[in-house]
Coordinates of N, CA and C in Angstrom, one line a residue:
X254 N -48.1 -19.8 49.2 CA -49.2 -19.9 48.2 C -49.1 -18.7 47.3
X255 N -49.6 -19.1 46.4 CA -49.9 -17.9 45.3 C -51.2 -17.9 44.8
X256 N -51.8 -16.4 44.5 CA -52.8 -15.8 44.5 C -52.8 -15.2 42.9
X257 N -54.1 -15.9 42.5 CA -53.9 -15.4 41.2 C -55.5 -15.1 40.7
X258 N -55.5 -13.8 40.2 CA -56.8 -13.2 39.9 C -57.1 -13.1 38.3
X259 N -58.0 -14.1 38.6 CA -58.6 -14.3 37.1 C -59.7 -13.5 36.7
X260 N -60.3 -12.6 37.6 CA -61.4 -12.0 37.5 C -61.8 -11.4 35.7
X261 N -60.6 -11.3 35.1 CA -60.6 -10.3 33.7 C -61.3 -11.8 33.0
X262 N -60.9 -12.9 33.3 CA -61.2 -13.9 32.6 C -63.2 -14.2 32.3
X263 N -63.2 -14.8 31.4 CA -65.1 -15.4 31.7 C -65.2 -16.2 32.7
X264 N -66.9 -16.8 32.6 CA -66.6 -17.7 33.9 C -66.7 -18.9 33.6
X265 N -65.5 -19.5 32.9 CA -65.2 -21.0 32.2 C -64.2 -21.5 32.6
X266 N -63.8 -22.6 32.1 CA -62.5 -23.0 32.7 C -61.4 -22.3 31.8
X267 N -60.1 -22.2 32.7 CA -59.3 -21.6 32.4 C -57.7 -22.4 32.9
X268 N -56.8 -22.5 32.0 CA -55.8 -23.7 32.1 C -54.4 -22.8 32.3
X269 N -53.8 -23.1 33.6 CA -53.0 -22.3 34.0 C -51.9 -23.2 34.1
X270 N -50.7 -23.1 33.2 CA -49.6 -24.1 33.2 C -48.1 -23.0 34.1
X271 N -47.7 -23.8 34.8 CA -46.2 -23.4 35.4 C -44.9 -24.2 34.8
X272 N -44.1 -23.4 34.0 CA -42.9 -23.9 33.6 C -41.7 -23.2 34.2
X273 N -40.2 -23.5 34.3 CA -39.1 -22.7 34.8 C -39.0 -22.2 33.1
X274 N -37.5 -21.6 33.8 CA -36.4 -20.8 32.3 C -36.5 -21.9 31.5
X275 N -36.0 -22.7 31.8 CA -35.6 -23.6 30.6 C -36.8 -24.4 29.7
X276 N -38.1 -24.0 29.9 CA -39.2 -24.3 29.5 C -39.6 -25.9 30.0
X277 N -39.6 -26.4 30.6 CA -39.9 -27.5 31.4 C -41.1 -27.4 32.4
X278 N -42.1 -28.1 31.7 CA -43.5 -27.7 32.4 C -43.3 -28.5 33.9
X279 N -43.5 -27.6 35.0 CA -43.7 -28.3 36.2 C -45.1 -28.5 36.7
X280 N -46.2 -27.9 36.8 CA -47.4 -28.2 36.9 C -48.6 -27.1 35.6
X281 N -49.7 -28.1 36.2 CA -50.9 -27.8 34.7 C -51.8 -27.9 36.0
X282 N -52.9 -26.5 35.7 CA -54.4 -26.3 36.7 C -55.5 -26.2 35.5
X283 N -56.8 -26.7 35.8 CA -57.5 -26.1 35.3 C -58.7 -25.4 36.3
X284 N -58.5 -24.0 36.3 CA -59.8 -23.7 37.2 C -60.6 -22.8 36.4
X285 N -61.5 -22.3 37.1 CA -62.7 -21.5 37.1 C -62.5 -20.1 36.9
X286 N -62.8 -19.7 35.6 CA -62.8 -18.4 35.5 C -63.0 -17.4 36.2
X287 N -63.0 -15.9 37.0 CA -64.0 -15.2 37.4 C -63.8 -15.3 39.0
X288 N -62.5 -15.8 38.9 CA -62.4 -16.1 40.6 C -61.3 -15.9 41.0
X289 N -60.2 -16.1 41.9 CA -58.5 -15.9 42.2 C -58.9 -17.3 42.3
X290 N -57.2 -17.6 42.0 CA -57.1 -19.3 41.9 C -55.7 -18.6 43.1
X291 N -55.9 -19.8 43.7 CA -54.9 -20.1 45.2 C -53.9 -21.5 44.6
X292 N -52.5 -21.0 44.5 CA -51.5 -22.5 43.9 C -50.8 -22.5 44.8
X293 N -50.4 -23.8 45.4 CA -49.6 -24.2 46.4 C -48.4 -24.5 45.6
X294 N -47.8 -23.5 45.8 CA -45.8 -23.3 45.2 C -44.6 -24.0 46.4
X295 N -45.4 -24.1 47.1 CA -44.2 -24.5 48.6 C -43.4 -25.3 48.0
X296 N -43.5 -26.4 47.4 CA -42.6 -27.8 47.0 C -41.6 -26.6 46.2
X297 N -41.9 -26.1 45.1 CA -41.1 -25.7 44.1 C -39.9 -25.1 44.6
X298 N -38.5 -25.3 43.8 CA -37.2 -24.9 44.1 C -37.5 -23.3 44.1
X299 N -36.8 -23.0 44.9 CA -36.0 -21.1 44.6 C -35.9 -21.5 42.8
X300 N -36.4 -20.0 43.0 CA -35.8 -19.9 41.2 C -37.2 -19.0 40.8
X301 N -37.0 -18.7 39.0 CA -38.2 -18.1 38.2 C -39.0 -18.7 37.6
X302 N -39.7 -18.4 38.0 CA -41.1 -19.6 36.9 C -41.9 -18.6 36.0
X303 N -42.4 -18.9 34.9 CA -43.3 -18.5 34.0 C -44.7 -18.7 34.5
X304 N -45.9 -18.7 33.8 CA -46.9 -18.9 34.3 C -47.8 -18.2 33.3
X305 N -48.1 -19.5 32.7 CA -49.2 -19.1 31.3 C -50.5 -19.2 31.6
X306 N -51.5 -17.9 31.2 CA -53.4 -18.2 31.9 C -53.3 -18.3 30.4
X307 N -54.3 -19.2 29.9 CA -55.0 -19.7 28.7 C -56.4 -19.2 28.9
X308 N -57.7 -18.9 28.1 CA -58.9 -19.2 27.7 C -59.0 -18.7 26.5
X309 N -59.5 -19.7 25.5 CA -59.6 -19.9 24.6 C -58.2 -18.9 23.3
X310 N -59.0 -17.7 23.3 CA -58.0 -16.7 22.4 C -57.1 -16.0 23.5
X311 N -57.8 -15.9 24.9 CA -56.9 -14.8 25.7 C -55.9 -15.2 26.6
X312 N -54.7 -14.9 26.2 CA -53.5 -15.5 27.0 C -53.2 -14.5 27.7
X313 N -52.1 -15.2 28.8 CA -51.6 -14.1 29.8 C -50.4 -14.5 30.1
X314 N -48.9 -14.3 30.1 CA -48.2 -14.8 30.6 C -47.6 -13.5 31.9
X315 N -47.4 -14.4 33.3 CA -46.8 -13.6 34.0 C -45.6 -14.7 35.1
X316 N -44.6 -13.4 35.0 CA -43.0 -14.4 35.6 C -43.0 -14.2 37.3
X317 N -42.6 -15.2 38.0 CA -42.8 -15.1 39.0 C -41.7 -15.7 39.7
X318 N -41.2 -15.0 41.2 CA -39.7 -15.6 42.1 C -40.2 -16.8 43.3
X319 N -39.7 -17.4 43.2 CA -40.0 -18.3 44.4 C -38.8 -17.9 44.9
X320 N -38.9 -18.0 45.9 CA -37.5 -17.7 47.5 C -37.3 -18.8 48.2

């Protein structure tokens, strides 16, 4: 699982997309601001994924390894 702290965010929804390198979106979340969001990565290949937080104006992108 992966653990992700949205706390900096408001408390609205907030749309958290996972793509690889090659930019190929593999999953789309929408949760709740103001909270850690929990994503079940298990399925996903070894490899690097991206991982865009969205709300409204404030983006965040962070790169992450699956093993």
């Amino acid at each position: 699982k992966l653990f992700i702290d949205l706390t900096e965010f408001s408390n609205k929804k907030v749309n958290i997309s996972i793509t690889n390198l090659s930019g190929k979106k593999i999953n789309n979340f929408i949760v709740q601001g103001s909270e850690v969001a929990v994503l079940d990565v298990s399925k996903y290949n070894s490899g690097i994924y991206l991982i865009r937080i969205e709300q409204r104006k404030k983006k965040t992108l962070i790169r992450f390894i699956k093993n």
